[in-house]
Amino acid sequence: AQRVTQPEKLLSVFKGAPVELKCNYSYSGSPELFWYVQYSRQRLQLLLRHISRESIKGFTADLNKGETSFHLKKPFAQEEDSAMYYCALSRETSGSRLTFGEGTQLTVNP
Amino acid sequence: NAGVTQTPKFQVLKTGQSMTLQCAQDMNHEYMSWYRQDPGMGLRLIHYSVGAGITDQGEVPNGYNVSRSTTEDFPLRLLSAAPSQTSVYFCASSYRQNFDAGTEAFFGQGTRLTVV
């Protein structure tokens, strides 16, 4: 069975500081990895996916199959980045069935 | 284009009562899912559907029923509410998986359910 782990429930940084949200997964096949974000009083939305290799709002994430990790990084955090972040995994044949991590609440202080 | 719409937004039930959480999407997505969100546990899959007439269980299906009579609608039924079902419920939909682009799930705004 697949599993996603986000070791930090809470993460607090100052504006302009680098931020890294950790995500580790366990799955024997070739997974699709995603980062979803939930801003205050808004619905959950996709931030980025590993297969697109894109940078969204300054965030990047690299899939490291050797370490089974998909950490989310941003070099200079902004106050508007404060939100709940979820790492999620989808098996290659499972359609949209997602396995989520526990979530990390990021707070960017002024 | 409303996306994924859930009703109601808030609900309080007494133990033993039944109710249906509604979910509708207007994007013609094949896949629809229900998740529950609990503090410290992330989102967990309750039930999902790959198309009209086809449903299957997720990680935490006990106490919940679903049906998919149309592509647009995917209601979640609580048969006999229990305090352990107090949670925030999210419905999601997506296209059939595209291996080139990844499969983005679109979420509703959630239903906050309290069982007393």
PDB file of N, CA, C and O in Angstrom, chain A residues 28-91:
ATOM      1  N   SER A  28       5.808   1.145  -4.484  1.00  0.00           N
ATOM      2  CA  SER A  28       6.746   0.312  -5.225  1.00  0.00           C
ATOM      3  C   SER A  28       6.757   0.588  -6.716  1.00  0.00           C
ATOM      4  O   SER A  28       7.705   0.248  -7.411  1.00  0.00           O
ATOM      5  N   GLY A  29       5.710   1.237  -7.245  1.00  0.00           N
ATOM      6  CA  GLY A  29       5.635   1.483  -8.672  1.00  0.00           C
ATOM      7  C   GLY A  29       6.121   2.876  -9.033  1.00  0.00           C
ATOM      8  O   GLY A  29       6.991   3.444  -8.371  1.00  0.00           O
ATOM      9  N   SER A  30       5.572   3.442 -10.101  1.00  0.00           N
ATOM     10  CA  SER A  30       5.929   4.792 -10.548  1.00  0.00           C
ATOM     11  C   SER A  30       4.785   5.730 -10.211  1.00  0.00           C
ATOM     12  O   SER A  30       3.803   5.798 -10.943  1.00  0.00           O
ATOM     13  N   PRO A  31       4.899   6.466  -9.133  1.00  0.00           N
ATOM     14  CA  PRO A  31       3.767   7.292  -8.709  1.00  0.00           C
ATOM     15  C   PRO A  31       3.732   8.646  -9.408  1.00  0.00           C
ATOM     16  O   PRO A  31       4.724   9.099  -9.965  1.00  0.00           O
ATOM     17  N   GLU A  32       2.581   9.254  -9.358  1.00  0.00           N
ATOM     18  CA  GLU A  32       2.469  10.675  -9.678  1.00  0.00           C
ATOM     19  C   GLU A  32       2.425  11.419  -8.347  1.00  0.00           C
ATOM     20  O   GLU A  32       1.677  11.059  -7.454  1.00  0.00           O
ATOM     21  N   LEU A  33       3.236  12.448  -8.227  1.00  0.00           N
ATOM     22  CA  LEU A  33       3.288  13.219  -6.984  1.00  0.00           C
ATOM     23  C   LEU A  33       2.782  14.631  -7.228  1.00  0.00           C
ATOM     24  O   LEU A  33       3.032  15.228  -8.291  1.00  0.00           O
ATOM     25  N   PHE A  34       2.053  15.139  -6.233  1.00  0.00           N
ATOM     26  CA  PHE A  34       1.447  16.456  -6.337  1.00  0.00           C
ATOM     27  C   PHE A  34       1.651  17.221  -5.024  1.00  0.00           C
ATOM     28  O   PHE A  34       1.802  16.628  -3.970  1.00  0.00           O
ATOM     29  N   TRP A  35       1.603  18.542  -5.139  1.00  0.00           N
ATOM     30  CA  TRP A  35       1.431  19.397  -3.977  1.00  0.00           C
ATOM     31  C   TRP A  35       0.126  20.168  -4.153  1.00  0.00           C
ATOM     32  O   TRP A  35      -0.086  20.822  -5.181  1.00  0.00           O
ATOM     33  N   TYR A  36      -0.750  20.040  -3.139  1.00  0.00           N
ATOM     34  CA  TYR A  36      -1.986  20.796  -3.092  1.00  0.00           C
ATOM     35  C   TYR A  36      -1.877  21.818  -1.974  1.00  0.00           C
ATOM     36  O   TYR A  36      -1.233  21.579  -0.952  1.00  0.00           O
ATOM     37  N   VAL A  37      -2.563  22.958  -2.143  1.00  0.00           N
ATOM     38  CA  VAL A  37      -2.511  24.019  -1.149  1.00  0.00           C
ATOM     39  C   VAL A  37      -3.929  24.454  -0.806  1.00  0.00           C
ATOM     40  O   VAL A  37      -4.828  24.460  -1.657  1.00  0.00           O
ATOM     41  N   GLN A  38      -4.121  24.785   0.455  1.00  0.00           N
ATOM     42  CA  GLN A  38      -5.420  25.273   0.927  1.00  0.00           C
ATOM     43  C   GLN A  38      -5.200  26.574   1.674  1.00  0.00           C
ATOM     44  O   GLN A  38      -4.720  26.570   2.816  1.00  0.00           O
ATOM     45  N   TYR A  39      -5.508  27.692   1.023  1.00  0.00           N
ATOM     46  CA  TYR A  39      -5.433  28.991   1.675  1.00  0.00           C
ATOM     47  C   TYR A  39      -6.648  29.154   2.584  1.00  0.00           C
ATOM     48  O   TYR A  39      -7.673  28.491   2.409  1.00  0.00           O
ATOM     49  N   SER A  40      -6.529  30.070   3.536  1.00  0.00           N
ATOM     50  CA  SER A  40      -7.592  30.265   4.521  1.00  0.00           C
ATOM     51  C   SER A  40      -8.927  30.539   3.836  1.00  0.00           C
ATOM     52  O   SER A  40      -9.028  31.416   2.975  1.00  0.00           O
ATOM     53  N   ARG A  41      -9.933  29.758   4.202  1.00  0.00           N
ATOM     54  CA  ARG A  41     -11.312  29.918   3.714  1.00  0.00           C
ATOM     55  C   ARG A  41     -11.438  29.710   2.203  1.00  0.00           C
ATOM     56  O   ARG A  41     -12.367  30.206   1.584  1.00  0.00           O
ATOM     57  N   GLN A  42     -10.489  28.977   1.634  1.00  0.00           N
ATOM     58  CA  GLN A  42     -10.578  28.644   0.210  1.00  0.00           C
ATOM     59  C   GLN A  42     -10.534  27.130   0.037  1.00  0.00           C
ATOM     60  O   GLN A  42     -10.171  26.396   0.944  1.00  0.00           O
ATOM     61  N   ARG A  43     -10.916  26.673  -1.132  1.00  0.00           N
ATOM     62  CA  ARG A  43     -10.908  25.243  -1.380  1.00  0.00           C
ATOM     63  C   ARG A  43      -9.505  24.761  -1.716  1.00  0.00           C
ATOM     64  O   ARG A  43      -8.632  25.535  -2.112  1.00  0.00           O
ATOM     65  N   LEU A  44      -9.316  23.490  -1.546  1.00  0.00           N
ATOM     66  CA  LEU A  44      -8.047  22.854  -1.884  1.00  0.00           C
ATOM     67  C   LEU A  44      -7.791  22.982  -3.384  1.00  0.00           C
ATOM     68  O   LEU A  44      -8.693  22.767  -4.195  1.00  0.00           O
ATOM     69  N   GLN A  45      -6.555  23.325  -3.751  1.00  0.00           N
ATOM     70  CA  GLN A  45      -6.251  23.494  -5.170  1.00  0.00           C
ATOM     71  C   GLN A  45      -4.850  22.980  -5.456  1.00  0.00           C
ATOM     72  O   GLN A  45      -3.969  22.983  -4.598  1.00  0.00           O
ATOM     73  N   LEU A  46      -4.664  22.579  -6.698  1.00  0.00           N
ATOM     74  CA  LEU A  46      -3.367  22.056  -7.103  1.00  0.00           C
ATOM     75  C   LEU A  46      -2.333  23.172  -7.152  1.00  0.00           C
ATOM     76  O   LEU A  46      -2.578  24.241  -7.726  1.00  0.00           O
ATOM     77  N   LEU A  47      -1.168  22.924  -6.571  1.00  0.00           N
ATOM     78  CA  LEU A  47      -0.072  23.884  -6.660  1.00  0.00           C
ATOM     79  C   LEU A  47       0.862  23.466  -7.796  1.00  0.00           C
ATOM     80  O   LEU A  47       1.131  24.243  -8.706  1.00  0.00           O
ATOM     81  N   LEU A  48       1.368  22.233  -7.714  1.00  0.00           N
ATOM     82  CA  LEU A  48       2.184  21.740  -8.822  1.00  0.00           C
ATOM     83  C   LEU A  48       2.233  20.216  -8.795  1.00  0.00           C
ATOM     84  O   LEU A  48       1.863  19.588  -7.814  1.00  0.00           O
ATOM     85  N   ARG A  49       2.681  19.654  -9.905  1.00  0.00           N
ATOM     86  CA  ARG A  49       2.775  18.210 -10.062  1.00  0.00           C
ATOM     87  C   ARG A  49       4.153  17.866 -10.618  1.00  0.00           C
ATOM     88  O   ARG A  49       4.719  18.655 -11.381  1.00  0.00           O
ATOM     89  N   HIS A  50       4.678  16.739 -10.223  1.00  0.00           N
ATOM     90  CA  HIS A  50       6.068  16.449 -10.580  1.00  0.00           C
ATOM     91  C   HIS A  50       6.218  16.228 -12.077  1.00  0.00           C
ATOM     92  O   HIS A  50       7.254  16.556 -12.660  1.00  0.00           O
ATOM     93  N   ILE A  51       5.189  15.707 -12.737  1.00  0.00           N
ATOM     94  CA  ILE A  51       5.324  15.334 -14.136  1.00  0.00           C
ATOM     95  C   ILE A  51       5.456  16.567 -15.033  1.00  0.00           C
ATOM     96  O   ILE A  51       5.984  16.489 -16.134  1.00  0.00           O
ATOM     97  N   SER A  52       5.001  17.723 -14.552  1.00  0.00           N
ATOM     98  CA  SER A  52       5.061  18.935 -15.358  1.00  0.00           C
ATOM     99  C   SER A  52       6.379  19.673 -15.186  1.00  0.00           C
ATOM    100  O   SER A  52       6.703  20.535 -16.003  1.00  0.00           O
ATOM    101  N   ARG A  53       7.092  19.389 -14.110  1.00  0.00           N
ATOM    102  CA  ARG A  53       8.380  20.011 -13.840  1.00  0.00           C
ATOM    103  C   ARG A  53       8.287  21.542 -13.954  1.00  0.00           C
ATOM    104  O   ARG A  53       9.116  22.176 -14.594  1.00  0.00           O
ATOM    105  N   GLU A  54       7.249  22.096 -13.360  1.00  0.00           N
ATOM    106  CA  GLU A  54       7.012  23.531 -13.491  1.00  0.00           C
ATOM    107  C   GLU A  54       7.278  24.225 -12.163  1.00  0.00           C
ATOM    108  O   GLU A  54       7.402  23.595 -11.117  1.00  0.00           O
ATOM    109  N   SER A  55       7.370  25.555 -12.236  1.00  0.00           N
ATOM    110  CA  SER A  55       7.486  26.384 -11.044  1.00  0.00           C
ATOM    111  C   SER A  55       6.231  27.232 -10.948  1.00  0.00           C
ATOM    112  O   SER A  55       5.882  27.950 -11.888  1.00  0.00           O
ATOM    113  N   ILE A  56       5.541  27.134  -9.834  1.00  0.00           N
ATOM    114  CA  ILE A  56       4.306  27.870  -9.633  1.00  0.00           C
ATOM    115  C   ILE A  56       4.464  28.765  -8.402  1.00  0.00           C
ATOM    116  O   ILE A  56       4.852  28.286  -7.332  1.00  0.00           O
ATOM    117  N   LYS A  57       4.199  30.036  -8.566  1.00  0.00           N
ATOM    118  CA  LYS A  57       4.312  31.017  -7.469  1.00  0.00           C
ATOM    119  C   LYS A  57       5.688  30.937  -6.816  1.00  0.00           C
ATOM    120  O   LYS A  57       5.833  31.180  -5.615  1.00  0.00           O
ATOM    121  N   GLY A  58       6.701  30.590  -7.583  1.00  0.00           N
ATOM    122  CA  GLY A  58       8.061  30.524  -7.067  1.00  0.00           C
ATOM    123  C   GLY A  58       8.407  29.212  -6.394  1.00  0.00           C
ATOM    124  O   GLY A  58       9.549  29.007  -5.978  1.00  0.00           O
ATOM    125  N   PHE A  59       7.437  28.306  -6.298  1.00  0.00           N
ATOM    126  CA  PHE A  59       7.670  27.007  -5.680  1.00  0.00           C
ATOM    127  C   PHE A  59       8.143  25.995  -6.722  1.00  0.00           C
ATOM    128  O   PHE A  59       7.682  26.006  -7.858  1.00  0.00           O
ATOM    129  N   THR A  60       9.039  25.126  -6.316  1.00  0.00           N
ATOM    130  CA  THR A  60       9.470  24.001  -7.134  1.00  0.00           C
ATOM    131  C   THR A  60       9.499  22.754  -6.259  1.00  0.00           C
ATOM    132  O   THR A  60       9.579  22.839  -5.027  1.00  0.00           O
ATOM    133  N   ALA A  61       9.430  21.617  -6.919  1.00  0.00           N
ATOM    134  CA  ALA A  61       9.534  20.343  -6.202  1.00  0.00           C
ATOM    135  C   ALA A  61      10.160  19.329  -7.143  1.00  0.00           C
ATOM    136  O   ALA A  61       9.740  19.208  -8.290  1.00  0.00           O
ATOM    137  N   ASP A  62      11.151  18.634  -6.668  1.00  0.00           N
ATOM    138  CA  ASP A  62      11.835  17.625  -7.469  1.00  0.00           C
ATOM    139  C   ASP A  62      11.577  16.240  -6.893  1.00  0.00           C
ATOM    140  O   ASP A  62      11.727  16.025  -5.683  1.00  0.00           O
ATOM    141  N   LEU A  63      11.196  15.338  -7.777  1.00  0.00           N
ATOM    142  CA  LEU A  63      10.977  13.968  -7.358  1.00  0.00           C
ATOM    143  C   LEU A  63      12.318  13.253  -7.273  1.00  0.00           C
ATOM    144  O   LEU A  63      13.061  13.192  -8.256  1.00  0.00           O
ATOM    145  N   ASN A  64      12.644  12.749  -6.103  1.00  0.00           N
ATOM    146  CA  ASN A  64      13.872  11.997  -5.891  1.00  0.00           C
ATOM    147  C   ASN A  64      13.481  10.554  -5.607  1.00  0.00           C
ATOM    148  O   ASN A  64      13.106  10.205  -4.488  1.00  0.00           O
ATOM    149  N   LYS A  65      13.555   9.729  -6.647  1.00  0.00           N
ATOM    150  CA  LYS A  65      13.113   8.341  -6.498  1.00  0.00           C
ATOM    151  C   LYS A  65      14.031   7.552  -5.582  1.00  0.00           C
ATOM    152  O   LYS A  65      13.599   6.630  -4.897  1.00  0.00           O
ATOM    153  N   GLY A  66      15.321   7.916  -5.552  1.00  0.00           N
ATOM    154  CA  GLY A  66      16.242   7.199  -4.686  1.00  0.00           C
ATOM    155  C   GLY A  66      15.909   7.400  -3.216  1.00  0.00           C
ATOM    156  O   GLY A  66      15.970   6.468  -2.418  1.00  0.00           O
ATOM    157  N   GLU A  67      15.554   8.626  -2.860  1.00  0.00           N
ATOM    158  CA  GLU A  67      15.207   8.944  -1.475  1.00  0.00           C
ATOM    159  C   GLU A  67      13.701   8.908  -1.248  1.00  0.00           C
ATOM    160  O   GLU A  67      13.244   9.198  -0.140  1.00  0.00           O
ATOM    161  N   THR A  68      12.933   8.577  -2.266  1.00  0.00           N
ATOM    162  CA  THR A  68      11.456   8.595  -2.234  1.00  0.00           C
ATOM    163  C   THR A  68      10.950   9.869  -1.569  1.00  0.00           C
ATOM    164  O   THR A  68      10.189   9.832  -0.587  1.00  0.00           O
ATOM    165  N   SER A  69      11.395  10.995  -2.111  1.00  0.00           N
ATOM    166  CA  SER A  69      10.995  12.280  -1.553  1.00  0.00           C
ATOM    167  C   SER A  69      10.494  13.205  -2.646  1.00  0.00           C
ATOM    168  O   SER A  69      10.817  13.035  -3.832  1.00  0.00           O
ATOM    169  N   PHE A  70       9.704  14.183  -2.229  1.00  0.00           N
ATOM    170  CA  PHE A  70       9.156  15.182  -3.156  1.00  0.00           C
ATOM    171  C   PHE A  70       9.004  16.478  -2.364  1.00  0.00           C
ATOM    172  O   PHE A  70       7.924  16.995  -2.158  1.00  0.00           O
ATOM    173  N   HIS A  71      10.115  17.032  -1.938  1.00  0.00           N
ATOM    174  CA  HIS A  71      10.096  18.213  -1.081  1.00  0.00           C
ATOM    175  C   HIS A  71       9.744  19.459  -1.885  1.00  0.00           C
ATOM    176  O   HIS A  71      10.198  19.654  -3.019  1.00  0.00           O
ATOM    177  N   LEU A  72       8.985  20.342  -1.260  1.00  0.00           N
ATOM    178  CA  LEU A  72       8.547  21.599  -1.877  1.00  0.00           C
ATOM    179  C   LEU A  72       9.460  22.718  -1.393  1.00  0.00           C
ATOM    180  O   LEU A  72       9.662  22.873  -0.184  1.00  0.00           O
ATOM    181  N   LYS A  73       9.961  23.523  -2.324  1.00  0.00           N
ATOM    182  CA  LYS A  73      10.921  24.547  -1.956  1.00  0.00           C
ATOM    183  C   LYS A  73      10.558  25.886  -2.573  1.00  0.00           C
ATOM    184  O   LYS A  73       9.983  25.962  -3.669  1.00  0.00           O
ATOM    185  N   LYS A  74      10.931  26.945  -1.842  1.00  0.00           N
ATOM    186  CA  LYS A  74      10.819  28.299  -2.368  1.00  0.00           C
ATOM    187  C   LYS A  74      11.959  29.109  -1.778  1.00  0.00           C
ATOM    188  O   LYS A  74      12.170  29.088  -0.563  1.00  0.00           O
ATOM    189  N   PRO A  75      12.725  29.807  -2.605  1.00  0.00           N
ATOM    190  CA  PRO A  75      13.910  30.504  -2.096  1.00  0.00           C
ATOM    191  C   PRO A  75      13.592  31.697  -1.206  1.00  0.00           C
ATOM    192  O   PRO A  75      14.344  31.977  -0.270  1.00  0.00           O
ATOM    193  N   PHE A  76      12.480  32.391  -1.467  1.00  0.00           N
ATOM    194  CA  PHE A  76      12.148  33.588  -0.696  1.00  0.00           C
ATOM    195  C   PHE A  76      10.647  33.568  -0.362  1.00  0.00           C
ATOM    196  O   PHE A  76       9.821  33.874  -1.211  1.00  0.00           O
ATOM    197  N   ALA A  77      10.315  33.214   0.850  1.00  0.00           N
ATOM    198  CA  ALA A  77       8.919  33.088   1.238  1.00  0.00           C
ATOM    199  C   ALA A  77       8.232  34.447   1.323  1.00  0.00           C
ATOM    200  O   ALA A  77       8.850  35.453   1.702  1.00  0.00           O
ATOM    201  N   GLN A  78       6.946  34.471   0.975  1.00  0.00           N
ATOM    202  CA  GLN A  78       6.119  35.663   1.062  1.00  0.00           C
ATOM    203  C   GLN A  78       4.971  35.424   2.042  1.00  0.00           C
ATOM    204  O   GLN A  78       4.556  34.273   2.265  1.00  0.00           O
ATOM    205  N   GLU A  79       4.440  36.504   2.622  1.00  0.00           N
ATOM    206  CA  GLU A  79       3.359  36.342   3.595  1.00  0.00           C
ATOM    207  C   GLU A  79       2.155  35.632   2.993  1.00  0.00           C
ATOM    208  O   GLU A  79       1.474  34.862   3.674  1.00  0.00           O
ATOM    209  N   GLU A  80       1.903  35.873   1.702  1.00  0.00           N
ATOM    210  CA  GLU A  80       0.736  35.242   1.055  1.00  0.00           C
ATOM    211  C   GLU A  80       0.930  33.748   0.830  1.00  0.00           C
ATOM    212  O   GLU A  80      -0.003  33.066   0.389  1.00  0.00           O
ATOM    213  N   ASP A  81       2.113  33.223   1.134  1.00  0.00           N
ATOM    214  CA  ASP A  81       2.334  31.783   1.043  1.00  0.00           C
ATOM    215  C   ASP A  81       1.789  31.041   2.272  1.00  0.00           C
ATOM    216  O   ASP A  81       1.748  29.805   2.281  1.00  0.00           O
ATOM    217  N   SER A  82       1.397  31.765   3.284  1.00  0.00           N
ATOM    218  CA  SER A  82       0.851  31.135   4.491  1.00  0.00           C
ATOM    219  C   SER A  82      -0.393  30.340   4.126  1.00  0.00           C
ATOM    220  O   SER A  82      -1.363  30.878   3.584  1.00  0.00           O
ATOM    221  N   ALA A  83      -0.370  29.053   4.419  1.00  0.00           N
ATOM    222  CA  ALA A  83      -1.463  28.153   4.018  1.00  0.00           C
ATOM    223  C   ALA A  83      -1.162  26.761   4.542  1.00  0.00           C
ATOM    224  O   ALA A  83      -0.092  26.497   5.094  1.00  0.00           O
ATOM    225  N   MET A  84      -2.115  25.854   4.302  1.00  0.00           N
ATOM    226  CA  MET A  84      -1.897  24.441   4.587  1.00  0.00           C
ATOM    227  C   MET A  84      -1.476  23.771   3.293  1.00  0.00           C
ATOM    228  O   MET A  84      -2.140  23.932   2.262  1.00  0.00           O
ATOM    229  N   TYR A  85      -0.395  23.014   3.346  1.00  0.00           N
ATOM    230  CA  TYR A  85       0.134  22.355   2.161  1.00  0.00           C
ATOM    231  C   TYR A  85       0.052  20.840   2.333  1.00  0.00           C
ATOM    232  O   TYR A  85       0.460  20.296   3.364  1.00  0.00           O
ATOM    233  N   TYR A  86      -0.464  20.183   1.303  1.00  0.00           N
ATOM    234  CA  TYR A  86      -0.591  18.727   1.325  1.00  0.00           C
ATOM    235  C   TYR A  86       0.210  18.131   0.169  1.00  0.00           C
ATOM    236  O   TYR A  86       0.063  18.554  -0.978  1.00  0.00           O
ATOM    237  N   CYS A  87       1.004  17.140   0.488  1.00  0.00           N
ATOM    238  CA  CYS A  87       1.647  16.333  -0.520  1.00  0.00           C
ATOM    239  C   CYS A  87       0.730  15.148  -0.823  1.00  0.00           C
ATOM    240  O   CYS A  87       0.094  14.608   0.105  1.00  0.00           O
ATOM    241  N   ALA A  88       0.610  14.770  -2.092  1.00  0.00           N
ATOM    242  CA  ALA A  88      -0.308  13.687  -2.445  1.00  0.00           C
ATOM    243  C   ALA A  88       0.302  12.802  -3.519  1.00  0.00           C
ATOM    244  O   ALA A  88       1.103  13.254  -4.342  1.00  0.00           O
ATOM    245  N   LEU A  89      -0.115  11.551  -3.496  1.00  0.00           N
ATOM    246  CA  LEU A  89       0.400  10.552  -4.427  1.00  0.00           C
ATOM    247  C   LEU A  89      -0.767   9.881  -5.138  1.00  0.00           C
ATOM    248  O   LEU A  89      -1.803   9.600  -4.524  1.00  0.00           O
ATOM    249  N   SER A  90      -0.574   9.637  -6.425  1.00  0.00           N
ATOM    250  CA  SER A  90      -1.557   8.881  -7.194  1.00  0.00           C
ATOM    251  C   SER A  90      -0.840   7.748  -7.901  1.00  0.00           C
ATOM    252  O   SER A  90       0.195   7.971  -8.534  1.00  0.00           O
ATOM    253  N   ARG A  91      -1.358   6.549  -7.782  1.00  0.00           N
ATOM    254  CA  ARG A  91      -0.769   5.438  -8.513  1.00  0.00           C
ATOM    255  C   ARG A  91      -1.019   5.609 -10.009  1.00  0.00           C
ATOM    256  O   ARG A  91      -1.997   6.221 -10.413  1.00  0.00           O
TER     257      ARG A  91
END
